[in-house]
Every structure is written in structure tokens, then in C-alpha cells.
GROMACS .gro file of C-alpha atoms in nm:
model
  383
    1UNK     CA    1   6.293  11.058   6.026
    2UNK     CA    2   6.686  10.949   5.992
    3UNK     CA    3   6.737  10.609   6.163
    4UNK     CA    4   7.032  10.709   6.392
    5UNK     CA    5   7.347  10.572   6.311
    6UNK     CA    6   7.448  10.174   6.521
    7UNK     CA    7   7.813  10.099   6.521
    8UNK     CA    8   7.939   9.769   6.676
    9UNK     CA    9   8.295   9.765   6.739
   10UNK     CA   10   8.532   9.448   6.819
   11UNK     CA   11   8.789   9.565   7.039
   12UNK     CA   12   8.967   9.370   7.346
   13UNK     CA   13   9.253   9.227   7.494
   14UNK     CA   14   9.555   9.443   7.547
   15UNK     CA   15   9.519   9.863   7.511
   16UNK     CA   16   9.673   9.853   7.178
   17UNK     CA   17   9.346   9.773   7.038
   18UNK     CA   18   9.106   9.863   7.246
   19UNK     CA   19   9.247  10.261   7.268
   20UNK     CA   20   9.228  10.250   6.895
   21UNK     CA   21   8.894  10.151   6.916
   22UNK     CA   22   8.789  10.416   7.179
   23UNK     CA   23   8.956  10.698   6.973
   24UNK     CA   24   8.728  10.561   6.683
   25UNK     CA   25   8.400  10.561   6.869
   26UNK     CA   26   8.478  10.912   7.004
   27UNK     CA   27   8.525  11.042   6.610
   28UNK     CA   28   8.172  10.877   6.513
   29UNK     CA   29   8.015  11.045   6.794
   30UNK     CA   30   8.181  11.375   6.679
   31UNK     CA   31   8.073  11.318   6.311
   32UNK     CA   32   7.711  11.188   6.470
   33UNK     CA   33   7.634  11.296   6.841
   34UNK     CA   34   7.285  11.081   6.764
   35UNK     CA   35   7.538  10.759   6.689
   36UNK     CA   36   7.473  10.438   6.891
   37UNK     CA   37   7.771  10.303   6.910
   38UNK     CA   38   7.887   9.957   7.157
   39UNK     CA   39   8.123   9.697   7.152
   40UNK     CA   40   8.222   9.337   7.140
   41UNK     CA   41   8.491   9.179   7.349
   42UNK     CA   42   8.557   8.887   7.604
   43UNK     CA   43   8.579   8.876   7.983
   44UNK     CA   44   8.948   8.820   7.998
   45UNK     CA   45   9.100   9.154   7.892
   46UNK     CA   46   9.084   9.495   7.949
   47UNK     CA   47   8.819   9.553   7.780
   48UNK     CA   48   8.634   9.492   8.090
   49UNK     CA   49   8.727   9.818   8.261
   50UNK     CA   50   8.871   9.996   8.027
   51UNK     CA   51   8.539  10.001   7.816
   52UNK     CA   52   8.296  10.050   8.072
   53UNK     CA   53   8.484  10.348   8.193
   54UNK     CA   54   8.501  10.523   7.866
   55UNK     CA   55   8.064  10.528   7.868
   56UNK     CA   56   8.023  10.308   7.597
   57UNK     CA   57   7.864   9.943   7.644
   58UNK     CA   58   8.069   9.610   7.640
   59UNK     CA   59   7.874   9.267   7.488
   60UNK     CA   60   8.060   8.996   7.592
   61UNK     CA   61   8.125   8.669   7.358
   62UNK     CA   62   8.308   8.381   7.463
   63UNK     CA   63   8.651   8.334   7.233
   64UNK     CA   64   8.946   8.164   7.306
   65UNK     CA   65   9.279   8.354   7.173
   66UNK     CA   66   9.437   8.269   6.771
   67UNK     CA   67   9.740   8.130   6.962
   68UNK     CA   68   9.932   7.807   6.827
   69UNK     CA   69  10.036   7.805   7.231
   70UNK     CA   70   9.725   7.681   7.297
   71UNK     CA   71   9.816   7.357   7.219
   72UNK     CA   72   9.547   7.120   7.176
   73UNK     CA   73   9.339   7.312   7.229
   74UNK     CA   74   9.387   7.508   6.942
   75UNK     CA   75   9.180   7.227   6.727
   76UNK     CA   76   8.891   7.375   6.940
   77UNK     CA   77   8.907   7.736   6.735
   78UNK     CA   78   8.667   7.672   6.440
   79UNK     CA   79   8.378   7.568   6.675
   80UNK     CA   80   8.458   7.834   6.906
   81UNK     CA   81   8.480   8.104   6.615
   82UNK     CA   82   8.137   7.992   6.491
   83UNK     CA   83   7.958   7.996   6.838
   84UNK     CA   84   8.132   8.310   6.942
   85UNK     CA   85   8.024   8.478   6.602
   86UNK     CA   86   7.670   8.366   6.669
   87UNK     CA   87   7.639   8.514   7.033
   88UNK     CA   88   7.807   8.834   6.828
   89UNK     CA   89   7.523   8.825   6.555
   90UNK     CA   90   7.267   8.813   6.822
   91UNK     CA   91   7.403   9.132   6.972
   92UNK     CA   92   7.401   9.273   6.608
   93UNK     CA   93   7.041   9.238   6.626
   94UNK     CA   94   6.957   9.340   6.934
   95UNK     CA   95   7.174   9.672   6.864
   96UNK     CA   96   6.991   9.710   6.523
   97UNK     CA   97   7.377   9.759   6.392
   98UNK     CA   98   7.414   9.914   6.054
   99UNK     CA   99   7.801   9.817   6.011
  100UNK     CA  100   8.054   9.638   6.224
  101UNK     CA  101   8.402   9.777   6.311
  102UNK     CA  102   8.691   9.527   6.386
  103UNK     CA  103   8.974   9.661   6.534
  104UNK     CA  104   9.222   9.299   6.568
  105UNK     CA  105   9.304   9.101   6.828
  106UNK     CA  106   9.087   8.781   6.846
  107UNK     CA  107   8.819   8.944   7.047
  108UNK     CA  108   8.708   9.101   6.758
  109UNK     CA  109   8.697   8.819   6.539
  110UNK     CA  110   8.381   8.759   6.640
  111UNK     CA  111   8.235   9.052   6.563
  112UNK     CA  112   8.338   9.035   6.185
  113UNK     CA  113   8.220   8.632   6.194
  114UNK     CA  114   7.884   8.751   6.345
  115UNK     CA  115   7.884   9.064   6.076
  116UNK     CA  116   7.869   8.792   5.780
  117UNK     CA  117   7.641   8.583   5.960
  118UNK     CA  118   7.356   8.864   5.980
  119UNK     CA  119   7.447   8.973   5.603
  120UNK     CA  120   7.611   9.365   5.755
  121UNK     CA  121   7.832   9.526   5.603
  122UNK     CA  122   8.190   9.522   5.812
  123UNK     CA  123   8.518   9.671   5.805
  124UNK     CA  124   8.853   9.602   5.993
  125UNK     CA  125   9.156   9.801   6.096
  126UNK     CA  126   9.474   9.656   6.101
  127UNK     CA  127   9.695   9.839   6.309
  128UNK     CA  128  10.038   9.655   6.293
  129UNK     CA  129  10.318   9.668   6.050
  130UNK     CA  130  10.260   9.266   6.015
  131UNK     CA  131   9.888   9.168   6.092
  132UNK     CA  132   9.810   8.943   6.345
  133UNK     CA  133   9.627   8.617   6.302
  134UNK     CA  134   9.286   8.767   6.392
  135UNK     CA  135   9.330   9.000   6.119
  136UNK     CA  136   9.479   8.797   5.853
  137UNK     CA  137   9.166   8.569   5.904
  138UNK     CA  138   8.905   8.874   5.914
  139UNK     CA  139   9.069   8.986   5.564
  140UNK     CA  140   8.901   8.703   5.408
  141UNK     CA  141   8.547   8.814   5.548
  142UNK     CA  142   8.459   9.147   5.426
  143UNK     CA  143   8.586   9.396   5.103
  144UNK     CA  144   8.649   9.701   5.344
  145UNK     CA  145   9.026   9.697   5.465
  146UNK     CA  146   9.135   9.966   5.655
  147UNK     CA  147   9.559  10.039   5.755
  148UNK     CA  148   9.778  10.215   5.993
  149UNK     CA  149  10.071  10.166   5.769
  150UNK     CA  150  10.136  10.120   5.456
  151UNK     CA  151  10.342   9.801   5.471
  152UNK     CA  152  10.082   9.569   5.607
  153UNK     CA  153   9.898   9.547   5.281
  154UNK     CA  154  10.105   9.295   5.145
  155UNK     CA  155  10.011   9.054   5.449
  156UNK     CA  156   9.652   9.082   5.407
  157UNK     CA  157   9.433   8.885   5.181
  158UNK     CA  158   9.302   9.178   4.961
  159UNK     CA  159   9.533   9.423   5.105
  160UNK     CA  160   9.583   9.641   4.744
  161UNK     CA  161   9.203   9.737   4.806
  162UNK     CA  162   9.310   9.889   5.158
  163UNK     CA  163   9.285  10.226   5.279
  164UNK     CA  164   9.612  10.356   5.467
  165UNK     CA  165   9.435  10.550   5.773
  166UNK     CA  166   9.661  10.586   5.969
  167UNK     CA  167   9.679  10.450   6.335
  168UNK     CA  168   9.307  10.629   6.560
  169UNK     CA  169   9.474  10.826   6.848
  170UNK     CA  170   9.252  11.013   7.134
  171UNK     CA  171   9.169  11.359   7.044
  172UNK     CA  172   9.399  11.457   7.330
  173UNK     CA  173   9.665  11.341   7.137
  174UNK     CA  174   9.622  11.422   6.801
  175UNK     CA  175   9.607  11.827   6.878
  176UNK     CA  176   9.901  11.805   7.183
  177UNK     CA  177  10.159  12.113   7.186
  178UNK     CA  178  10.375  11.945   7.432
  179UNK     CA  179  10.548  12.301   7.540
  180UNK     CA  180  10.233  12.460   7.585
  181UNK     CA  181  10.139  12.164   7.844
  182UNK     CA  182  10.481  12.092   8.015
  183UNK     CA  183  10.477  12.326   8.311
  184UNK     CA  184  10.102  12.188   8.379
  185UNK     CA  185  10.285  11.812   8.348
  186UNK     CA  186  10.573  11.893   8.575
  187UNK     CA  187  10.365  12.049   8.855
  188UNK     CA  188  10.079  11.717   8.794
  189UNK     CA  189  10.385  11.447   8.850
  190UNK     CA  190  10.595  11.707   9.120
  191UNK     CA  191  10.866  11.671   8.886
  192UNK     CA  192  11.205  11.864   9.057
  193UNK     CA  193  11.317  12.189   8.927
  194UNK     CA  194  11.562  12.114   8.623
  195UNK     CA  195  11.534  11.768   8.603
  196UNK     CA  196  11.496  11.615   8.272
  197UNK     CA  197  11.248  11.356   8.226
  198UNK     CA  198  11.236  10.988   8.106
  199UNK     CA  199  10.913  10.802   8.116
  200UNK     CA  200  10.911  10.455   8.113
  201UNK     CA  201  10.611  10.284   7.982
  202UNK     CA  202  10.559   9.940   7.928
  203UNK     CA  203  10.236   9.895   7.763
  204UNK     CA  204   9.850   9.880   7.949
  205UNK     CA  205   9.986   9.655   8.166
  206UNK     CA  206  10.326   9.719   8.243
  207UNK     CA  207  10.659   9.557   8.096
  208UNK     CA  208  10.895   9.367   8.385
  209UNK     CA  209  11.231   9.395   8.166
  210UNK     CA  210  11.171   9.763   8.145
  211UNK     CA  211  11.026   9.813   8.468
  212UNK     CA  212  11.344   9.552   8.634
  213UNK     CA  213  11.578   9.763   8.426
  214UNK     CA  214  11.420  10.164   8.530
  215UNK     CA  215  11.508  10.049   8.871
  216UNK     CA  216  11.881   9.948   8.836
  217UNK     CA  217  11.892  10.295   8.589
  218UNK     CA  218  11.732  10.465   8.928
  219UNK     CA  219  11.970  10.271   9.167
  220UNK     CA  220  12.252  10.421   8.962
  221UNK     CA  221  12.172  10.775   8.949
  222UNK     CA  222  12.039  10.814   9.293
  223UNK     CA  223  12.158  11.101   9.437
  224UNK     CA  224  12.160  11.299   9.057
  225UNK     CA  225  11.952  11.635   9.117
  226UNK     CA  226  11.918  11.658   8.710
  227UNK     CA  227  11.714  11.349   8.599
  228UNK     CA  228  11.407  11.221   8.695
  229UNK     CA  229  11.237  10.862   8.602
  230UNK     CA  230  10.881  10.811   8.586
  231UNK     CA  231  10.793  10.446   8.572
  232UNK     CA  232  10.469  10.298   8.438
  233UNK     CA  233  10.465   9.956   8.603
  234UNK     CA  234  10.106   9.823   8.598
  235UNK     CA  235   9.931   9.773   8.898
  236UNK     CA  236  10.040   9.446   8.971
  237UNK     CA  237  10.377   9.566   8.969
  238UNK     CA  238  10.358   9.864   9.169
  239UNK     CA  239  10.397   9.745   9.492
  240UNK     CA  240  10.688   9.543   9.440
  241UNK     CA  241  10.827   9.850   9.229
  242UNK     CA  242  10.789  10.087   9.497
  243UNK     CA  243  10.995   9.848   9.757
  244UNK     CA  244  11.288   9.822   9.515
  245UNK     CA  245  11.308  10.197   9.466
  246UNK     CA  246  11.287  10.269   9.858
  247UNK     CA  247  11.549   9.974   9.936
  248UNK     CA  248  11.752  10.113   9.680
  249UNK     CA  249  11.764  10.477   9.839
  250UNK     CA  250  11.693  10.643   9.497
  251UNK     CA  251  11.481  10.939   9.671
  252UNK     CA  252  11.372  11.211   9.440
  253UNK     CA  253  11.555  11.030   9.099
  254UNK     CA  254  11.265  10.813   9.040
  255UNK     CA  255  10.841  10.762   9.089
  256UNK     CA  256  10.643  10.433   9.033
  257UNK     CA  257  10.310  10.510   8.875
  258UNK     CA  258  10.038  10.192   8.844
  259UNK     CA  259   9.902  10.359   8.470
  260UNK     CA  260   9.859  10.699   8.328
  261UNK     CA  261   9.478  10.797   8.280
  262UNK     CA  262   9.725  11.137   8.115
  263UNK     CA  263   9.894  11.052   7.867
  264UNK     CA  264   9.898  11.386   7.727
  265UNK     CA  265  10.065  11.500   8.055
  266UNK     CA  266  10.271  11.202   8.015
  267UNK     CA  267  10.389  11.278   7.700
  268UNK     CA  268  10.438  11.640   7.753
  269UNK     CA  269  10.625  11.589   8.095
  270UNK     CA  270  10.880  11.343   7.869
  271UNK     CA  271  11.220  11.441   7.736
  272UNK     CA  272  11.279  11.083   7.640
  273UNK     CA  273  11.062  10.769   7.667
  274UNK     CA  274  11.198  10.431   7.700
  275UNK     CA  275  10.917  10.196   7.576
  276UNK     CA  276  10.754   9.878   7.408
  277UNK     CA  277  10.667   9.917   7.042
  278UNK     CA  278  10.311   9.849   7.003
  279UNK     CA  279  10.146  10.002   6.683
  280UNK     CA  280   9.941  10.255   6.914
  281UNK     CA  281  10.224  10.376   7.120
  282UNK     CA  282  10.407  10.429   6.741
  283UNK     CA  283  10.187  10.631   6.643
  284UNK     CA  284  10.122  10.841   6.945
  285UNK     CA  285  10.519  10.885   6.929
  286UNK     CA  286  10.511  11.022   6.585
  287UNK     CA  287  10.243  11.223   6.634
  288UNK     CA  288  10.380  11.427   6.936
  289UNK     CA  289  10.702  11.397   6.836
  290UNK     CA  290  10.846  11.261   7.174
  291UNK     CA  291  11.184  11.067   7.103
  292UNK     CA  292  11.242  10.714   7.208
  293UNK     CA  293  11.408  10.450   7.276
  294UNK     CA  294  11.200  10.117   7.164
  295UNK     CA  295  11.211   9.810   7.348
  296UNK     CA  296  11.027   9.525   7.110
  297UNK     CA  297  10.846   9.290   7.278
  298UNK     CA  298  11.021   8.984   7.162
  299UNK     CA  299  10.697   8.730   7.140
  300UNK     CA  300  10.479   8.942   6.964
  301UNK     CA  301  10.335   8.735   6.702
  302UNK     CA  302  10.496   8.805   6.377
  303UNK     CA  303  10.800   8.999   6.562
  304UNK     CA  304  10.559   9.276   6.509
  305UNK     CA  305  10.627   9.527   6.758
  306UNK     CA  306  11.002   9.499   6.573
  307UNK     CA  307  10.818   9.601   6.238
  308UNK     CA  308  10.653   9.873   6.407
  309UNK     CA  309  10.961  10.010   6.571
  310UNK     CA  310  11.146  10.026   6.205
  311UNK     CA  311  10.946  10.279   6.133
  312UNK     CA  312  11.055  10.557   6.372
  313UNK     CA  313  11.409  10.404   6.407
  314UNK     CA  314  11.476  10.349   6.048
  315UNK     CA  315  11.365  10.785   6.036
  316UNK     CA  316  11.599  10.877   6.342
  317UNK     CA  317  11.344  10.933   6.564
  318UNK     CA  318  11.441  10.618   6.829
  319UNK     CA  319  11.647  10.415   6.914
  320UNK     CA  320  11.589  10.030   6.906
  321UNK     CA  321  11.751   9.818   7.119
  322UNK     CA  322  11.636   9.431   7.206
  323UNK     CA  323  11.474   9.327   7.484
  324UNK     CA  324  11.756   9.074   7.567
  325UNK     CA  325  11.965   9.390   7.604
  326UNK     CA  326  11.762   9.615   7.804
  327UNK     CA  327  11.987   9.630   8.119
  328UNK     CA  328  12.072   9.975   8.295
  329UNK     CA  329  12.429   9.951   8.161
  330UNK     CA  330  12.319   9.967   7.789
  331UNK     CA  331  12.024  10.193   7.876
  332UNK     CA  332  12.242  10.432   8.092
  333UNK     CA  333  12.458  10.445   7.739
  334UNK     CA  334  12.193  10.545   7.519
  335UNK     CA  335  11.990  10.787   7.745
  336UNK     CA  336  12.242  10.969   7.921
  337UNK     CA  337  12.446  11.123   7.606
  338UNK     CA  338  12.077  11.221   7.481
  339UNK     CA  339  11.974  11.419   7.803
  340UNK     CA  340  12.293  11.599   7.754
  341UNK     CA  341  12.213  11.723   7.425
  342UNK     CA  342  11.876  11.874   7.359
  343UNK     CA  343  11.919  11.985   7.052
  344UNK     CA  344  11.975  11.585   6.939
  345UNK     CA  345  11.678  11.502   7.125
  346UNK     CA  346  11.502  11.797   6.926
  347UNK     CA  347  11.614  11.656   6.591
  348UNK     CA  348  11.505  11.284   6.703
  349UNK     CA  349  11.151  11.440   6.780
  350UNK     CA  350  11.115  11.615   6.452
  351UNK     CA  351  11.265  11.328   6.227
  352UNK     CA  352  10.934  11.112   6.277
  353UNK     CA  353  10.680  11.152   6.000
  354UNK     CA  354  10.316  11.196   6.189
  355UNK     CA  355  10.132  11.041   5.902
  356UNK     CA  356   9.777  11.023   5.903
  357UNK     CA  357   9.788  10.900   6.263
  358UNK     CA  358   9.678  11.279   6.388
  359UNK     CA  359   9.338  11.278   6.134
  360UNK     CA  360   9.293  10.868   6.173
  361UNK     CA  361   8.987  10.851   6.413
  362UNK     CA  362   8.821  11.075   6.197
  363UNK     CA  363   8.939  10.926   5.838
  364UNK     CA  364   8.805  10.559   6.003
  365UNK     CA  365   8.503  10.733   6.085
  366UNK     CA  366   8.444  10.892   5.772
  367UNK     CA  367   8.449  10.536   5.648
  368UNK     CA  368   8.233  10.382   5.862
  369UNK     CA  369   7.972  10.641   5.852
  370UNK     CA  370   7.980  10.575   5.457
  371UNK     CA  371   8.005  10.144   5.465
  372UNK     CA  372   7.699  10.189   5.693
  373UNK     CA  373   7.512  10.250   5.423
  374UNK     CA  374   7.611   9.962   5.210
  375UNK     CA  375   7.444   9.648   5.372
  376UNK     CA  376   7.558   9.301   5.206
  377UNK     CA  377   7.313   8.996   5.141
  378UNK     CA  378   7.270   8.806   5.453
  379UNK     CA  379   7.466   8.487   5.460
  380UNK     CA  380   7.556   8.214   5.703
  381UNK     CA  381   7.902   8.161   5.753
  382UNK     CA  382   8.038   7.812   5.732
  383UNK     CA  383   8.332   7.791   5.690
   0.00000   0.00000   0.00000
């Protein structure tokens, strides 16, 4: 009898791994409906729900983040890697893992420590233009290198031996005709007759300096029958969100949403969306062909959401503009030529190049299904 396939995936922190990670474990269950498949994170991100919700199970290690912030307490990351990647090799065990799937972010570090510890075979994604630290350290631990983009193989240790995957995106993304799905989107968000659409989204949880500077945008067009904002906020912001939009009188211009569990509807609804420039959202863009205009988050490590956003700017397909100058005045200059010109937004949405990003979860898979079947000597790591 065929011992059913055991993935362990490290995946936590912020959506732009974990997502990844999900779109991943719902391509090994395509390829392998028999697949076992759980993952490794910490209690601090969103992991937590975000997991849990998806069906899958959620191990929990204690890790501390790769972040020279941390002050002192940064001295304390070697130990913590090495009990971390123990508690990760016991649930290795316990799961009767085969190979071990890191996706970055240091919540999956462990996972990749605990993978060399119990002698597995592992692989990692790196889904960034510029890795982050997690990453660049994971590189050193196992032969199997897996990329969103081409460029970030010249920042990894061993990066000319890495695949170029392309960035895992959910299913619902990967096969969206936005056209097909817009009248569904307009009638799911109540979205006026005639009104062009800009989403705002600022990332899993939120972005104040776009979410400050939708408002002031919404404050300025109140009373405008032809445009409509929907704003992600988060759901700590929504509250306070929802009081600035009713104090400003904006009406029917503009909607505060906590998160979108739709982003399909999302991004169909969308004529334009005004965004952060994390590697997932990138590659969603490209792959649906909704234009943009990219808001970096300016202490990503690395400047890597600036990276990222090169690559749709750099093809015509966004705009990029610093968060230091994300006000309504210089937003209200990009967006509202482009709502008065369709056929620019058109070209914008067909200048991106999709990539792999559409066939990723399943290319990952494909490569996890075959490393599973390559186990390395066991050997403790120290070091």
C-alpha cells in the first residue's frame, strides 16, 4: 500500500506568506486528495486564524522575529533558532513528514532548522524580489531553492540552482475573467450604477497612510455620482475609518471594509487599485491584470516591496509613488486622469507579464511531491 503523502509547511506572520502557503497546500491536495498536509508557525501572527480557517492544522513553535530592531535581544536568535527547530522536528515526527516546505518569514525558519535536524528533505520559496533574512539564512540549509522572480537568485546562497516558480496564488485567482465576474462584484459590494471603482488595499492588516489618505481622496469627491472607493482598512481600523467617512459627509463616494474573504470579487469589482507592494499582491496584479498604483511600504526589509513594485511599474502596468507622498492631492493626480480614460487603464492592465504566477501552486507542488521522495541523511544541526 502507498504511504500517503505528509507535507509540513512553514508559513506565518503577515498574509504575504501565509496565502502563498495556503495556495500551495490546496495544489498538493489537488495533485494528492490522500496528502496530509499541516503547518508550522508562531502564536503572534495570522497564522493563528487565518490557518485554522482554511482546514488545515497549525503546530505552533516559539521564534522570535530575524529583526536587527530587536535590539539586544537579537543576541538571543541562535538559541532560539535551535530550540524552535527542535519543537519543529518533534512535530516532523509526530506528522511522519516526508518533506518540509518553507515559505519565508521567520516563522518558517524553524521548520527548515527542524527539517535538517530529523535528516528530511526540505525546500523553500522565496517570494520577494530581495529575500528576506529568514530566507537568506534557510538558503544555506537545504539544495532545493524555489523563486517567484527571477531576480532574487542572485541574493540567495545557491540561488543559480533555483527554480523560478513563480509567486502560488489561490485557484480563484489564477483562472479569474474579471468581466465575466464584475456584475456579480458590483451587486456583492452595492456598488452605484456607473461608478468606477478604486479599491484600496493595504495588506492583511490594513495600511494607515493609505487608509488616512482614501479618506481625504473620499472627503474630496463627496458628492461625485461617478466614482466609488472601497477601502480595506483592517479591523482595527475600521471603526475609526467609518467615523471619518460619516464626519466627512462622503455618502455613497466611499465604503470601509475590515478585509476581503473575495478577493476575486475584489479584484473584479476594481477599475484601479491603490495598494502596498507585497510579492503576493504583485503577482495577483499581474495575473488578473488589474492596474495599480503601488504604494511601497518603506521599512520592508531590504526596500523589498520597492523591488517588487519595479516589476509591474518598470512594464507600465502601475504606477509607483512613495509612501512619503501618498496624500489625496498626489493621489487625486494620478487616479483621476486614469478613470477618465479606460482605454489607458486597459493598456496598463495588459502591459503586466502574468509569469508563472497563474501555474505556481501547482509547479511548487509538482516539486514537492517529487523532493518527497528524496530523504537526506539525518543530521543534527549545530550551527
Amino acid at each position: 500500500m502507498r504511504t500517503p503523502l505528509s507535507v509540513v509547511i512553514g508559513a506565518g506572520g503577515t498574509g504575504g506568506h501565509i496565502y502563498p502557503g495556503l495556495a500551495l497546500a490546496e495544489a498538493l491536495r489537488r495533485a494528492d486528495p490522500d496528502a496530509a498536509i499541516s503547518f508550522i508557525g508562531t502564536e503572534r501572527g495570522l497564522e493563528t486564524t487565518l490557518i485554522p480557517a482554511a482546514g488545515y492544522r497549525l503546530h505552533t513553535v516559539d521564534m522570535i522575529p530575524f529583526d536587527p530592531a530587536l535590539g539586544a535581544k537579537r543576541f538571543l536568535l541562535p538559541a532560539a533558532l535551535l530550540r524552535s527547530g527542535a519543537q519543529a522536528r518533534s512535530v516532523l515526527r509526530t506528522q511522519k513528514a516526508q518533506v518540509v516546505v518553507g515559505m519565508g518569514g521567520y516563522p518558517s525558519a524553524p521548520a527548515i532548522v527542524g527539517a535538517k535536524m530529523a535528516g528530511l528533505p526540505s525546500v523553500i520559496h522565496e517570494s520577494n524580489a530581495v529575500p528576506g533574512r529568514a530566507n537568506q539564512f534557510a538558503a544555506r540549509l537545504t539544495e532545493h531553492l524555489t523563486v517567484a522572480f527571477d531576480g532574487s537568485r542572485a541574493h540567495l546562497s545557491g540561488g543559480e540552482r533555483a527554480r523560478t516558480v513563480g509567486m502560488p496564488i489561490a485557484a480563484s485567482l489564477a483562472a479569474l475573467d474579471r468581466p465575466a465576474l464584475r456584475e456579480e462584484a458590483r451587486r456583492a459590494f452595492g456598488i452605484p450604477e456607473g461608478a468606477r471603482v478604486v479599491l484600496f488595499n493595504g495588506g492583511s492588516l490594513g495600511a494607515a497612510r493609505l487608509t488616512a489618505a482614501a479618506v481625504d481622496l473620499a472627503a474630496r469627491w463627496r458628492g461625485r455620482g461617478d466614482v466609488h472607493l472601497l477601502i480595506k482598512t483592517g479591523p482595527a481600523a475600521l471603526a475609526e475609518t467609518g467615523r471619518k467617512l460619516i464626519d466627512a459627509g462622503v455618502g455613497p463616494v466611499a465604503q470601509a471594509v475590515p478585509y476581503l474573504d473575495r478577493m476575486d470579487l475584489a479584484y473584479a469589482v476594481a477599475d484601479l487599485v491603490v495598494c502596498r507592494a507585497g510579492s503576493a499582491t504583485i503577482a495577483e496584479l499581474a495575473t488578473t491584470g488589474v492596474p495599480a498604483v503601488l504604494v511601497p511600504y518603506p521599512h520592508a526589509p531590504g526596500d523589498h516591496q520597492t523591488h517588487n513594485a519595479r516589476v509591474l511599474s518598470d512594464a507600465g502596468a502601475a504606477h509607483l509613488v512613495p509612501d512619503a507622498e501618498t496624500t489625496a492631492d498626489r493621489l487625486a493626480e494620478i487616479v483621476d486622469p486614469l478613470l477618465a480614460d479606460p482605454a489607458r487603464l486597459a493598456v496598463m492592465g495588459r502591459a503586466a507579464d502574468p509569469g508563472h504566477h497563474a501555474r505556481a501552486a501547482d509547479l511548487l507542488a509538482e516539486t514537492v511531491i517529487r523532493i518527497a521522495g528524496q530523504p537526506t541523511k539525518a543530521r543534527e544541526f549545530t550551527s
